[in-house]
Amino acid sequence: QVQLQESGPGLVKPSQTLSLTCTVSGDSISSGNHYWSWIRQPPGKGLEWIGYTYYSGITYYNPSLKGRVTISVDTSKNQFSLKVSSVTAADTAVYYCARDGSHGDNDYWGQGNLVTVSS
Amino acid sequence: QSALTQPASVSGSPGQSITISCTGTSSDVGGYNHVSWYQQHPGKAPKLMIYDVSNRPSGISNRFSGSKSANTASLTISGLQADDEADYYCSSYATSWVVFGGGTKLTVL
């Protein structure tokens, strides 16, 4: 059974960098069969695609977030990570990691990690 | 890079059918057969219901179906059940990135 689990701090101060890691079990990132996504959802609002990565390290980002977002992959640990720099209150959201078939079809999701940006 | 357009809410009675629309542009919905639909219950992660416009993942009821015409995709749920009450989101591939719709709240009356 494929499982994804987000981990990271639940509180980040404004202007700092938000960092999250997604640990994958039941599948191997290095198999190259899927892309690995980050998606977020502000409280009471809709879903926003952040970006995804492939086992090779190639990444694609939401143009509206490009410049502040970095997604990286560590195949040795079967993990991938998200960094969002210069955060503001608008970055407060539940952050999900997910497995993507390559065109936005995310079939397995983590449970979500609420990150609050506040001083 | 605008979100896809969905109605804010739809409703239907048990046993009825409803359709949720998802309107984009020729750069996303109209340009690719890579539209997905997700169901999200409160406090839960989204669940993939439809991918590549009309394909159902294993285990998804055939009461859920998808289609597309030009720049608008649609999700139809037939034989509405109480547990179908949830938020529904469409998404589309759009040349190296993915765009979501704003979401539709389905109420089963």
Short mmCIF file of N, CA and C in Angstrom, two decimals, chain A residues 40-46 89-94 114-116:
data_model
loop_
_atom_site.label_atom_id
_atom_site.label_comp_id
_atom_site.label_asym_id
_atom_site.label_seq_id
_atom_site.Cartn_x
_atom_site.Cartn_y
_atom_site.Cartn_z
N ARG A 40 -1.16 22.81 -1.92
CA ARG A 40 -1.55 23.41 -0.64
C ARG A 40 -2.98 23.92 -0.68
N GLN A 41 -3.54 24.12 0.50
CA GLN A 41 -4.93 24.55 0.64
C GLN A 41 -5.05 25.50 1.82
N PRO A 42 -5.17 26.80 1.58
CA PRO A 42 -5.40 27.75 2.69
C PRO A 42 -6.69 27.40 3.42
N PRO A 43 -6.78 27.71 4.69
CA PRO A 43 -7.98 27.38 5.47
C PRO A 43 -9.25 27.90 4.81
N GLY A 44 -10.20 27.02 4.56
CA GLY A 44 -11.48 27.40 3.98
C GLY A 44 -11.45 27.73 2.49
N LYS A 45 -10.32 27.48 1.86
CA LYS A 45 -10.19 27.84 0.44
C LYS A 45 -9.87 26.61 -0.41
N GLY A 46 -9.62 26.84 -1.70
CA GLY A 46 -9.41 25.76 -2.64
C GLY A 46 -7.96 25.29 -2.72
N ALA A 89 1.66 35.70 5.73
CA ALA A 89 0.44 35.07 6.23
C ALA A 89 -0.31 34.36 5.09
N ALA A 90 -0.15 34.84 3.88
CA ALA A 90 -0.83 34.24 2.73
C ALA A 90 -0.34 32.82 2.43
N ASP A 91 0.78 32.43 3.00
CA ASP A 91 1.32 31.09 2.81
C ASP A 91 0.79 30.11 3.86
N THR A 92 -0.03 30.59 4.79
CA THR A 92 -0.66 29.71 5.77
C THR A 92 -1.62 28.77 5.05
N ALA A 93 -1.41 27.48 5.23
CA ALA A 93 -2.20 26.49 4.49
C ALA A 93 -1.93 25.09 5.02
N VAL A 94 -2.79 24.16 4.62
CA VAL A 94 -2.47 22.74 4.76
C VAL A 94 -1.66 22.37 3.52
N LEU A 114 -0.62 21.20 8.42
CA LEU A 114 -1.00 22.61 8.55
C LEU A 114 0.22 23.43 8.96
N VAL A 115 0.54 24.41 8.14
CA VAL A 115 1.62 25.34 8.45
C VAL A 115 1.03 26.73 8.61
N THR A 116 1.25 27.32 9.76
CA THR A 116 0.77 28.66 10.06
C THR A 116 1.94 29.63 10.05
#
